Coordinates of C-alpha atoms and ligand atoms in Angstrom, one line a residue:
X1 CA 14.4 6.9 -16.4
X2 CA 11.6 7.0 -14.1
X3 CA 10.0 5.6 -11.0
X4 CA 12.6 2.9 -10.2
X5 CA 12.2 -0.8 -11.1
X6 CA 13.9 -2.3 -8.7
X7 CA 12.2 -0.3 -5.9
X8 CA 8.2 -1.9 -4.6
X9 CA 6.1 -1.2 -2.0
X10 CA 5.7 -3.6 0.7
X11 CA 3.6 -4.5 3.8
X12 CA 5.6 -3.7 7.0
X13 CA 3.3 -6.8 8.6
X14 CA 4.8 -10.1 9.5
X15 CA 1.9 -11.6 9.0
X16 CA 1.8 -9.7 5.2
X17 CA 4.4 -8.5 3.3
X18 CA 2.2 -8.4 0.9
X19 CA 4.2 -6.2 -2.5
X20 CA 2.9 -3.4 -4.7
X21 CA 4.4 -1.4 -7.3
X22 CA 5.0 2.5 -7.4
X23 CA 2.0 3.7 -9.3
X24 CA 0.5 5.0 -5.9
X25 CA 1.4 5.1 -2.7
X26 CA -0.3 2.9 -0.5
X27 CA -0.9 4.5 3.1
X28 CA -1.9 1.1 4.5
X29 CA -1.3 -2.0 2.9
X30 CA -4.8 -3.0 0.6
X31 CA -4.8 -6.6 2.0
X32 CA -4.1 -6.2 5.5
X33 CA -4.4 -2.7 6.5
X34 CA -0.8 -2.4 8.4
X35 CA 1.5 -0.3 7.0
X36 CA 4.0 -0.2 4.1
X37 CA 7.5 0.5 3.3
X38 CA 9.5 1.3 0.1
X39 CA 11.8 -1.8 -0.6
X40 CA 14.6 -2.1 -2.9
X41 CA 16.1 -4.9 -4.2
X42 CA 19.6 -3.4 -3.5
X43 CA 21.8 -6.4 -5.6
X44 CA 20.5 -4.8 -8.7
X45 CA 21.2 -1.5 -7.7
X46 CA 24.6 1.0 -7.8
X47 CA 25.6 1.0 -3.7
X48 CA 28.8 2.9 -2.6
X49 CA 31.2 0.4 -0.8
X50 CA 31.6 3.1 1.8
X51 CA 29.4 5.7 3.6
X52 CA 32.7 8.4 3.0
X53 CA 32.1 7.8 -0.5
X54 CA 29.2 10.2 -0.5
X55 CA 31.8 13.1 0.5
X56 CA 32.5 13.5 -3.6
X57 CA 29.2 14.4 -4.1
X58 CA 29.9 18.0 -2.2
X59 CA 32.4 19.0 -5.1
X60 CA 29.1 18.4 -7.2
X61 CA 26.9 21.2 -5.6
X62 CA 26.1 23.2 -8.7
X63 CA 23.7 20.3 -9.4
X64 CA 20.7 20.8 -7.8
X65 CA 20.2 17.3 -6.5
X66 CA 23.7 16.8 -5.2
X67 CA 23.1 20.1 -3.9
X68 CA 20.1 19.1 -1.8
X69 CA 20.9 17.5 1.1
X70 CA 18.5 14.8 0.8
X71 CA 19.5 13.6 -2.4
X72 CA 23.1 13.9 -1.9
X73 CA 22.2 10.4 -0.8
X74 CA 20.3 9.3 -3.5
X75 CA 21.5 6.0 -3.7
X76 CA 20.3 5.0 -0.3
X77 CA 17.0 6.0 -1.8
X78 CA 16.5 5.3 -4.9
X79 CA 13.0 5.2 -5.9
X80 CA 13.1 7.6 -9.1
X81 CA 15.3 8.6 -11.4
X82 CA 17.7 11.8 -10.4
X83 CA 15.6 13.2 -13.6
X84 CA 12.5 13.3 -11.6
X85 CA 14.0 14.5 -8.2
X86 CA 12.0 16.6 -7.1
X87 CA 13.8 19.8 -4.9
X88 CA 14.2 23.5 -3.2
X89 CA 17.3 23.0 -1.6
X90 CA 16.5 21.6 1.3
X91 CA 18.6 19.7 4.4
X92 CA 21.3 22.2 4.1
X93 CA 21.7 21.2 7.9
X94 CA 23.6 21.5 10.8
X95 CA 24.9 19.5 13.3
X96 CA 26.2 21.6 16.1
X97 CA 28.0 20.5 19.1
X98 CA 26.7 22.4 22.2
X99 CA 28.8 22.5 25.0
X100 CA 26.3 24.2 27.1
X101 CA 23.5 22.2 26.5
X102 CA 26.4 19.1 27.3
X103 CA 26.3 20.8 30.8
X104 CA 22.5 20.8 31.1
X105 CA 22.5 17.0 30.0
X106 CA 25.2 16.4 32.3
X107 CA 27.1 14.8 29.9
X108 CA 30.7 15.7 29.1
X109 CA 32.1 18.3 26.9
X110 CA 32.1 17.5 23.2
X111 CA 29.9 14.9 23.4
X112 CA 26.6 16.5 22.7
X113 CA 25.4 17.8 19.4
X114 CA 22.4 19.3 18.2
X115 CA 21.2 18.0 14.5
X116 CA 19.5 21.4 13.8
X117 CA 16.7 20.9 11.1
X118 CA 14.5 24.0 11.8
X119 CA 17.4 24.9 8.9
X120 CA 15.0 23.6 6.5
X121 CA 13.4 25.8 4.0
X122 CA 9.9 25.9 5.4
X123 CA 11.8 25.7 9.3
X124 CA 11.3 22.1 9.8
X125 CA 12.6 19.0 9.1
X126 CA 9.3 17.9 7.2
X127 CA 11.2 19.2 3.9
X128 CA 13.6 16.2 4.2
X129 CA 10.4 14.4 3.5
X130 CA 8.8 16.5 1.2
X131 CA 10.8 16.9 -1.4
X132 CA 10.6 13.1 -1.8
X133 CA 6.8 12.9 -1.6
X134 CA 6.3 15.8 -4.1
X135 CA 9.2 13.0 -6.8
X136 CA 6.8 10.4 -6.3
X137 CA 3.6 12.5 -6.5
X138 CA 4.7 14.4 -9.6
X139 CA 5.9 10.8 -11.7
X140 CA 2.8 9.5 -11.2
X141 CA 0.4 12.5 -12.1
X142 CA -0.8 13.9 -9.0
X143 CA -2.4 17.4 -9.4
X144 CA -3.5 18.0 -5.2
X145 CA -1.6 16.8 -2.6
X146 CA -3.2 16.6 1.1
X147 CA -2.2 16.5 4.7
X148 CA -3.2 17.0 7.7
X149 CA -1.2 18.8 10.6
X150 CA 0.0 20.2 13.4
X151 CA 1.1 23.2 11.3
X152 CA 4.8 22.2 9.9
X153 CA 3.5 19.5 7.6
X154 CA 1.6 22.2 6.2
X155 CA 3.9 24.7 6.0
X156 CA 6.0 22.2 3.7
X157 CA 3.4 21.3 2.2
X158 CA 2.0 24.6 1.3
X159 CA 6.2 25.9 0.3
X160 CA 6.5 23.4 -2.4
X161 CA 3.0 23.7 -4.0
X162 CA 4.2 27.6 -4.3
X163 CA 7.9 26.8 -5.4
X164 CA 7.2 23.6 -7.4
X165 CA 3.9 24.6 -8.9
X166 CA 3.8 21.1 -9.4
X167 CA 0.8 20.2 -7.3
X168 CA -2.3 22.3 -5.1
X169 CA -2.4 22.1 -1.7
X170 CA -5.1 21.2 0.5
X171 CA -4.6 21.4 4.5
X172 CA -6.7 20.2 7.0
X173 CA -5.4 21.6 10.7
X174 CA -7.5 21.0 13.9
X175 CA -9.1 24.2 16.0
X176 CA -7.2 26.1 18.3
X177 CA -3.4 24.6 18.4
X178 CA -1.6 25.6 15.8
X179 CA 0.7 28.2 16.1
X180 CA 0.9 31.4 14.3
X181 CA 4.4 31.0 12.5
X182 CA 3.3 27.2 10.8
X183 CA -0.7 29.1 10.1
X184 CA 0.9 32.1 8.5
X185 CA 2.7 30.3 6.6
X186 CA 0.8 27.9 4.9
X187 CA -1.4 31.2 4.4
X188 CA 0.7 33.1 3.2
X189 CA 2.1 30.0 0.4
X190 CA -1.7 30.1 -0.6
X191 CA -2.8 26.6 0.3
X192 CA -6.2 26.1 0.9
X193 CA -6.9 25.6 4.5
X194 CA -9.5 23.9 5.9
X195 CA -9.6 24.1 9.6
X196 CA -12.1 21.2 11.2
X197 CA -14.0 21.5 14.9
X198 CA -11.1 18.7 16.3
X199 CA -8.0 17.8 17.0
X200 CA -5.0 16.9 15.0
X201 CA -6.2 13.4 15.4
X202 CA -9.7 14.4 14.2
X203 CA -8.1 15.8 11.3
X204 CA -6.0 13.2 10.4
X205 CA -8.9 10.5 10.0
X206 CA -10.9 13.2 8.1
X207 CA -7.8 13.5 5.6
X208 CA -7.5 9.8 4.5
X209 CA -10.9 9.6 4.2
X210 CA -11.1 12.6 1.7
X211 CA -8.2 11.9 -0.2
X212 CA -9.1 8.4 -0.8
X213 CA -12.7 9.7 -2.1
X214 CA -11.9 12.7 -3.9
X215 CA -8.1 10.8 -5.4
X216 CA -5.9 13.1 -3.7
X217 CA -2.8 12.6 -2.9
X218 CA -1.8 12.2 1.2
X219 CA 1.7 13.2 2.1
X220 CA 1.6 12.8 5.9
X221 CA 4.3 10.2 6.6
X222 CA 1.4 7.2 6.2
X223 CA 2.8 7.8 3.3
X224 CA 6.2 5.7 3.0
X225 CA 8.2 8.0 0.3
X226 CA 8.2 11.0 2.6
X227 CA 9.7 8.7 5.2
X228 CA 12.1 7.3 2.7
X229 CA 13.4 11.5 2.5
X230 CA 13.7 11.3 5.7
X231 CA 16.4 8.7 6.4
X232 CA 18.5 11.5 5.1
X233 CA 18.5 13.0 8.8
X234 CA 20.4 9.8 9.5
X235 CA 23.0 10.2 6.9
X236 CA 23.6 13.7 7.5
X237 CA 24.1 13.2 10.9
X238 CA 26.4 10.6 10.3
X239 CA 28.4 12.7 7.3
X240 CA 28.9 15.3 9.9
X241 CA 30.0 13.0 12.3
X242 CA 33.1 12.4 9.7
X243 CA 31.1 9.0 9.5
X244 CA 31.4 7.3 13.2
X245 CA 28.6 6.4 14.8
X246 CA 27.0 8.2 17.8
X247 CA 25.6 6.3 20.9
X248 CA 22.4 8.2 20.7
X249 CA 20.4 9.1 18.8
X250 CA 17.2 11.4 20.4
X251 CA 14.0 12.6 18.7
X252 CA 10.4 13.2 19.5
X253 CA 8.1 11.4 19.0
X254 CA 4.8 12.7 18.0
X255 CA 3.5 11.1 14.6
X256 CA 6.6 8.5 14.6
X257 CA 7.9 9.7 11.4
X258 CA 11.3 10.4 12.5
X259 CA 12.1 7.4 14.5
X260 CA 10.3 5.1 12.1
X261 CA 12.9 6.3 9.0
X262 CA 16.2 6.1 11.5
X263 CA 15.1 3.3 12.2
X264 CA 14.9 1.9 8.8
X265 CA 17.7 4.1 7.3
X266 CA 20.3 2.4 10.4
X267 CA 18.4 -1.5 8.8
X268 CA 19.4 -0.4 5.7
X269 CA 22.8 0.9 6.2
X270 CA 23.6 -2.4 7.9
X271 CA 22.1 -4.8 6.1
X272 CA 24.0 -3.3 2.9
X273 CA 27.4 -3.3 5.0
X274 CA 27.9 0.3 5.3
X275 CA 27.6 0.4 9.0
X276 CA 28.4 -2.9 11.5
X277 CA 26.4 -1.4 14.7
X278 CA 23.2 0.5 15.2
X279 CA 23.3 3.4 17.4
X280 CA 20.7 3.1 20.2
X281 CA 17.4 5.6 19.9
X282 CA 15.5 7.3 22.3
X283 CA 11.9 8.3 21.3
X284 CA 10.8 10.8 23.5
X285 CA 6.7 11.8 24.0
X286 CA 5.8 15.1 25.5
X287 CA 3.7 13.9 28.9
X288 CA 0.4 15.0 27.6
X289 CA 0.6 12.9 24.2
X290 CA 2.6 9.7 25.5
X291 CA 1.2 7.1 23.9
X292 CA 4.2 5.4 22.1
X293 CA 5.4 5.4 25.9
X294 CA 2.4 3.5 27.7
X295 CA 2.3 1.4 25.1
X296 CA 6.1 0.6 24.8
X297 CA 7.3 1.5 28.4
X298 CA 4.0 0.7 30.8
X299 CA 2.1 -2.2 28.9
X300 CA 5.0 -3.9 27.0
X301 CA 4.1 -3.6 23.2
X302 CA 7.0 -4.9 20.9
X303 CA 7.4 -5.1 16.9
X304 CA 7.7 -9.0 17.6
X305 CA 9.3 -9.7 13.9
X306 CA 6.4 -7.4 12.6
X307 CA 3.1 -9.0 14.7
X308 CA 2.7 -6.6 17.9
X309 CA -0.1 -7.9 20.2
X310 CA -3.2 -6.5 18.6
X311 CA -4.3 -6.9 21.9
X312 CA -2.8 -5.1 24.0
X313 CA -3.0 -1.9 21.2
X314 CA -6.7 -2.8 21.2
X315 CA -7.3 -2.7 24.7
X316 CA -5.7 1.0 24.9
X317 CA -7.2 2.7 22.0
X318 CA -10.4 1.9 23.0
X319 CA -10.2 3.0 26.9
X320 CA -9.2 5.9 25.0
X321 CA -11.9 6.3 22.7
X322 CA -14.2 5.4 25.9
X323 CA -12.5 8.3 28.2
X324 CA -12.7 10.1 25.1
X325 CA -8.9 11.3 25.9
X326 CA -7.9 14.3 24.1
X327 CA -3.9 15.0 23.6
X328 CA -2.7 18.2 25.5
X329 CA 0.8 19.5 25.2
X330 CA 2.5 23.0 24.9
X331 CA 4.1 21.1 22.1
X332 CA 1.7 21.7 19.8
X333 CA 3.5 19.6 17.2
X334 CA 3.4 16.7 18.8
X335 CA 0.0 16.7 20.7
X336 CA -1.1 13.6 19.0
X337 CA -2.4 10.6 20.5
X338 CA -3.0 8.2 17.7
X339 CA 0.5 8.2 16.4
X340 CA -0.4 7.1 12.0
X341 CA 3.3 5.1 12.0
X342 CA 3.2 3.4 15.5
X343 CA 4.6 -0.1 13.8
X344 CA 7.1 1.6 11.9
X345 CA 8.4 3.1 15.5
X346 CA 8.1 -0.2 17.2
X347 CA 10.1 -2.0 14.3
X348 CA 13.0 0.9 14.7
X349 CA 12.7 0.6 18.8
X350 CA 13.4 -3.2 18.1
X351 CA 17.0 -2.7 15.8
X352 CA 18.2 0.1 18.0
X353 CA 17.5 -1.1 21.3
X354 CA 15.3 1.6 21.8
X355 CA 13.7 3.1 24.9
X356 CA 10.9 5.6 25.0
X357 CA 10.1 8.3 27.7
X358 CA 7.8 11.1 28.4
X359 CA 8.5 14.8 29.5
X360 CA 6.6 17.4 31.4
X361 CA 6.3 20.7 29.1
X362 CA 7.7 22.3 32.2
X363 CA 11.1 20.3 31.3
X364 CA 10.8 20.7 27.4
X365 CA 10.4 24.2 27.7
X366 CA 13.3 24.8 30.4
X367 CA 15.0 22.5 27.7
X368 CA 14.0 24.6 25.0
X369 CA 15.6 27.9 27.3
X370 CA 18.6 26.2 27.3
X371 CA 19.1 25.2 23.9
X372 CA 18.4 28.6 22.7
X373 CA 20.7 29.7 25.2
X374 CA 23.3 28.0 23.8
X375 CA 22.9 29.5 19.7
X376 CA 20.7 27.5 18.6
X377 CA 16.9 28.2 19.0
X378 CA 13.9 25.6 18.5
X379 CA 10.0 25.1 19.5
X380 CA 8.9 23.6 22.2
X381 CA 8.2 19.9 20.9
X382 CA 11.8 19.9 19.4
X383 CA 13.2 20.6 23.1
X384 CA 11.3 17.3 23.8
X385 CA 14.8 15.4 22.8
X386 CA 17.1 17.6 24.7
X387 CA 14.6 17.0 28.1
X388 CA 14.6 13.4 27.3
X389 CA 18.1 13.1 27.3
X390 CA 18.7 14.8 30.4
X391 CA 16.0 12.9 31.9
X392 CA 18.2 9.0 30.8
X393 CA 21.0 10.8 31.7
X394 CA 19.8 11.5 35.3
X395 CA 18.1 7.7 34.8
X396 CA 21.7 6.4 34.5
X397 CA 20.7 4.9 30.9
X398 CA 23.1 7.2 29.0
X399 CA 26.2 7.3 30.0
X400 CA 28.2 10.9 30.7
X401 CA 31.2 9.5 27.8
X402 CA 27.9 9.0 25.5
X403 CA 27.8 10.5 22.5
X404 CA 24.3 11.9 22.0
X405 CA 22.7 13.6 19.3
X406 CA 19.5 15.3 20.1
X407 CA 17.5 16.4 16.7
X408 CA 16.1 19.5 16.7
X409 CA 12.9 19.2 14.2
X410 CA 11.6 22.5 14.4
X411 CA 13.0 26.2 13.8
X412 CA 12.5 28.5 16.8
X413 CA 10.3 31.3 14.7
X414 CA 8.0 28.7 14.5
X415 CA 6.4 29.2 18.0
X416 CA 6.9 32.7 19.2
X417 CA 4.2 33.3 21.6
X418 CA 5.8 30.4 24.2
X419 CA 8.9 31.4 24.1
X420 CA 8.2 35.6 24.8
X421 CA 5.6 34.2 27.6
X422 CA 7.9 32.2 29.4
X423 CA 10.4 35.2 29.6
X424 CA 7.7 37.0 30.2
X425 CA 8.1 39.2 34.1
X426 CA 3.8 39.3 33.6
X427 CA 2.7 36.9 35.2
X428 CA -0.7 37.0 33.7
X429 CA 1.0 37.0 30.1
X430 CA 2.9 33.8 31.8
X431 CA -0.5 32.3 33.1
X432 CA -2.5 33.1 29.7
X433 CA 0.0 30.8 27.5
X434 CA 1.5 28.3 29.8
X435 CA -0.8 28.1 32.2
X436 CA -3.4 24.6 32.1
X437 CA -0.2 22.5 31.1
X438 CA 1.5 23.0 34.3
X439 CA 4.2 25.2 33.9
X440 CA 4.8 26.9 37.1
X441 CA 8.0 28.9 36.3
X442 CA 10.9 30.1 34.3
X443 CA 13.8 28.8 35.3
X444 CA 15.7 30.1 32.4
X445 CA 13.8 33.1 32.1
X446 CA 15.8 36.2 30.4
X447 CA 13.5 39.1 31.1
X448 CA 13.6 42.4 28.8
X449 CA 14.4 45.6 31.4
X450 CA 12.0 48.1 31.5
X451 CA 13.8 51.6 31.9
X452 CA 12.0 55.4 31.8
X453 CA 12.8 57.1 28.3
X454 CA 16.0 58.5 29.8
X455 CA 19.7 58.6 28.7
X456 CA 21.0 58.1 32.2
X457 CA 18.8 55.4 33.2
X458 CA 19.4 53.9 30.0
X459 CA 22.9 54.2 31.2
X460 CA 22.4 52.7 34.9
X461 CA 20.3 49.6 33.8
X462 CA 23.3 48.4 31.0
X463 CA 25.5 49.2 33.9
X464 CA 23.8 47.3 36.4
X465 CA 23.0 44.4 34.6
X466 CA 25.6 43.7 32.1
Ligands
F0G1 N1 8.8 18.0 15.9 C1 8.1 18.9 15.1 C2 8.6 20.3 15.1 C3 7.0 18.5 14.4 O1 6.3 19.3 13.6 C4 6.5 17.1 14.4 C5 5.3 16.7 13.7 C6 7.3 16.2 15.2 C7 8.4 16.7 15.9 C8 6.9 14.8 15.4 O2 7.0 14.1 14.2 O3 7.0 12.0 15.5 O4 6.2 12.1 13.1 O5 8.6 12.3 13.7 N2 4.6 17.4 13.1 C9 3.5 17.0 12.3 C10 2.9 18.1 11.5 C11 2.5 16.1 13.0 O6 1.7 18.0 11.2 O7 3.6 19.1 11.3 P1 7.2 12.6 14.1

C-alpha cells in the first residue's frame, strides 16, 4: 500500500541518471537540470506475459480503476497502489477507422484510424495524464496543484480540483490565445486563473518559478507521472487494434508530452517482451511553432544515448531569444516554442525511427474540415497529425498499405470560433479569425444557406441543394 517501492525517479541524462525517490516529483533532475522519468524495477514487479491479457480487466468495469481507461493498464504503470488511484473515468476512448480521411491521406481503405481523445472528460487527452498526477500529488500531501497552459491543461486541471476536491487549482494562461471552450472551462470548474502579459512560453517559466517558491505542486508534463498516464494512449491504441502493431503512429507536437510517453511506453513494452518492434512516429509541429523540426529535421539534433549537442540547442535558443521570436499558430494549443520535454521527444524519435515535420495552418485546418467531415470532430492543433500524414504520404515516407494512426488530442467544442469562421461565406468574419496566419481559403467550407422567412423558399433551397 502506497507510493510504489520498486518505482524511482531518474535522470533522463546520459551523462546523469542520477535516482530519486517518490516523495516529490522532480521537474528537472536536482544535480543536472535535464529531465526525469519514473523507472521501475520491473523483475520485482507483477507483468502480464501478454499485452491480450489486459482484455480480462474489461469484465472488471464496476471497479472504478479497471474502469478507467488509464488504469486498466496499471501494471505498465505502477507507481502507487490501486488504493490511491486517483480517477473520473477517464480514456473511455475511441479509435475509429476513417475511411474518408484514408482518401484525404491517400492511403488505402481501412488502413487509417483516428485515436479520438477529445473523448476525455475535460475534451482532451491531458486527462490520461491527470488522473496520474492528481495519485501522485494526493500520496504525498499536495493541497495546490499548478500549471500553465494553452487552455486544455487547465481545463483538466481545473475538472479534477472540482470532481476530486483533492487539491486547488491555480492556472497561469498567456494573453490573448486561448480559446473560449478551454477559458470557460477552467472558469466555470472554479480555478483560480491568473492570466500573465505573455505567451504560453512566458507563462510556463513564470509557473516553475512560483511553484518551486510558494511549494506548489506543477502538473505540466515536466512533470514525469502525468507522462507516465499518458503511455496509456499507446496501450489503448494497441487494445483496439486487437493488439497488432500499427506502422504509424502520428501526433503533434507542441509541449512533447505525447511523443515523449509513446515513446517510452513502446521502450517499455519491448524491453519487458510484450512487443518485438516499435512502430515508427511522426511528430508533427504546426509551421508557426516548429522548433522540435529545426532542431531535429534542419540542424540535426539527436538523443545520442541521452547527450544531445548542447550546442547546437544552445545556438538556437538564443538566436531566438535575440530575434525575440514569438510562437504563432491557429493552433493555439500548440503555439509553443520552448517545447519543456524536448529530450524526452528526442529519446522517443531515437526508438521509433522517428521523423518530424511542420504544417501550414492552412493544411491543419483543411485537415481539420476533413476529419470532422468524416464523424469525428477536433481543433485545429489535433488536425496537425492528420496534415502531417498526408504531407509523408505525398513525401513517399508512408507508404499507401501503411497502417497509420493519427491521434486526435483535442475535442472539437474546444475551438469553436475557427471552425464557424472558416465556413464562414463573410469574408470579413473569415479575415477577422484566420487571417495574419495565412489562411487564404476554405477548401472544405460547408456554408449555412441563408433563405427569406418563407415556407416555399425554405422549400426551394432543401431542394436545390440537397
Ligand atoms: N494537442 C492539444 C489539443 C493540446 O492541448 C496540446 C497541448 C498538444 C496537442 C500538444 O501537447 O506536444 O505536449 O503532447 N496543450 C498544452 C496545454 C500545452 O496547456 O493544454 P504535447
Amino acid at each position: 500500500m502506497g507510493l510504489s517501492t520498486f518505482a524511482f525517479q531518474k535522470c533522463i541524462s546520459g551523462a546523469c541518471g542520477a535516482t530519486y525517490g517518490l516523495e516529490q516529483a522532480y521537474v528537472a533532475c536536482p544535480k543536472c537540470g535535464d529531465l526525469v522519468d519514473i523507472d521501475y524495477e520491473w523483475d520485482r514487479l507483477p507483468i502480464p506475459d501478454k499485452l491480450s491479457d489486459f482484455s480480462k480487466f474489461w469484465t472488471q468495469r464496476n471497479n472504478r480503476t479497471r474502469f478507467s481507461g488509464v488504469w486498466r493498464f496499471h501494471e505498465l504503470m505502477p507507481f502507487a497502489s490501486q488504493d490511491l488511484l486517483v480517477t473520473v473515468g477517464e480514456g473511455q476512448t475511441l479509435l475509429q477507422q476513417a475511411d474518408s480521411v484514408a482518401d484525404y491521406v491517400g492511403i488505402d481503405q481501412g488502413n487509417l484510424f483516428l485515436q479520438y481523445e477529445g473523448m476525455n472528460p475535460s475534451g482532451s487527452f491531458k486527462d490520461n495524464g491527470m488522473c496520474a498526477a492528481f495519485t501522485h500529488a494526493n500520496a504525498i500531501g499536495a493541497k495546490r496543484a499548478a500549471c500553465a497552459s494553452t487552455g486544455n491543461t487547465s481545463a483538466s486541471l481545473a475538472m479534477y480540483c472540482a470532481v476530486t476536491r483533492l487539491m486547488k487549482g491555480i492556472i497561469f494562461i498567456g494573453s490573448g490565445k486561448i480559446s473560449y471552450g478551454k477559458l470557460s472551462q477552467a472558469l466555470d470548474y472554479g480555478a483560480l486563473t491568473i492570466q500573465i502579459l505573455g505567451d504560453f512560453d512566458d507563462a510556463m517559466n513564470r509557473v516553475k518559478e512560483v511553484s518551486k517558491k510558494l511549494g506548489i505542486y506543477l502538473v505540466n508534463s515536466v512533470n514525469a507521472f502525468r507522462l507516465e498516464g499518458q503511455k496509456s494512449i499507446i496501450f489503448r491504441i494497441l487494445e483496439a487494434l486487437n493488439w497488432e502493431l500499427p506502422d504509424w503512429i502520428v501526433v503533434p507536437g507542441g509541449n512533447l508530452g505525447n511523443s515523449s510517453a509513446f515513446g517510452k511506453a513502446f521502450i517499455e513494452l519491448k524491453k519487458l517482451g510484450l512487443i518485438d518492434r516499435i512502430p515508427r512516429i511522426a511528430v508533427i509541429n504546426a509551421g508557426g511553432a516548429r522548433t522540435l523540426y529545426e532542431l531535429y529535421e534542419e540542424n540535426g539534433l539527436r538523443w545520442n544515448q541521452g547527450q544531445p549537442d548542447q550546442l547546437i540547442e544552445k545556438s538556437y535558443f538564443d538566436q531566438m531569444d535575440q530575434d525575440n521570436a514569438k510562437a504563432s499558430t491557429l493552433a493555439s494549443a500548440i503555439e509553443i516554442n520552448r517545447p519543456v520535454n524536448l529530450h524526452k521527444c528526442l529519446r522517443a524519435l531515437d526508438a521509433a525511427n522517428g521523423i518530424v515535420r511542420q504544417v501550414s495552418d492552412q493544411n491543419a485546418l483543411d485537415a481539420k474540415a476533413k476529419i470532422a467531415a468524416g464523424g469525428m470532430g477536433c481543433e485545429p492543433a489535433s488536425a496537425t497529425s492528420v496534415a502531417g500524414a498526408k504531407l509523408l504520404k505525398a513525401q513517399g515516407v508512408i507508404g499507401s498499405s501503411d497502417r497509420v494512426v493519427c491521434v486526435l488530442t483535442g475535442h472539437q467544442l474546444k475551438d469553436p470560433n475557427i471552425t464557424v469562421a472558416y465556413h464562414s461565406t463573410d469574408r470579413q468574419e473569415f479575415e477577422k479569425v484566420l487571417g495574419g496566419y495565412g489562411v487564404q481559403r476554405a477548401s472544405f467550407a460547408n456554408h449555412a444557406i441563408g433563405v427569406p422567412n418563407d415556407l416555399d423558399d425554405i422549400i426551394k433551397a432543401i431542394k436545390l441543394y440537397s
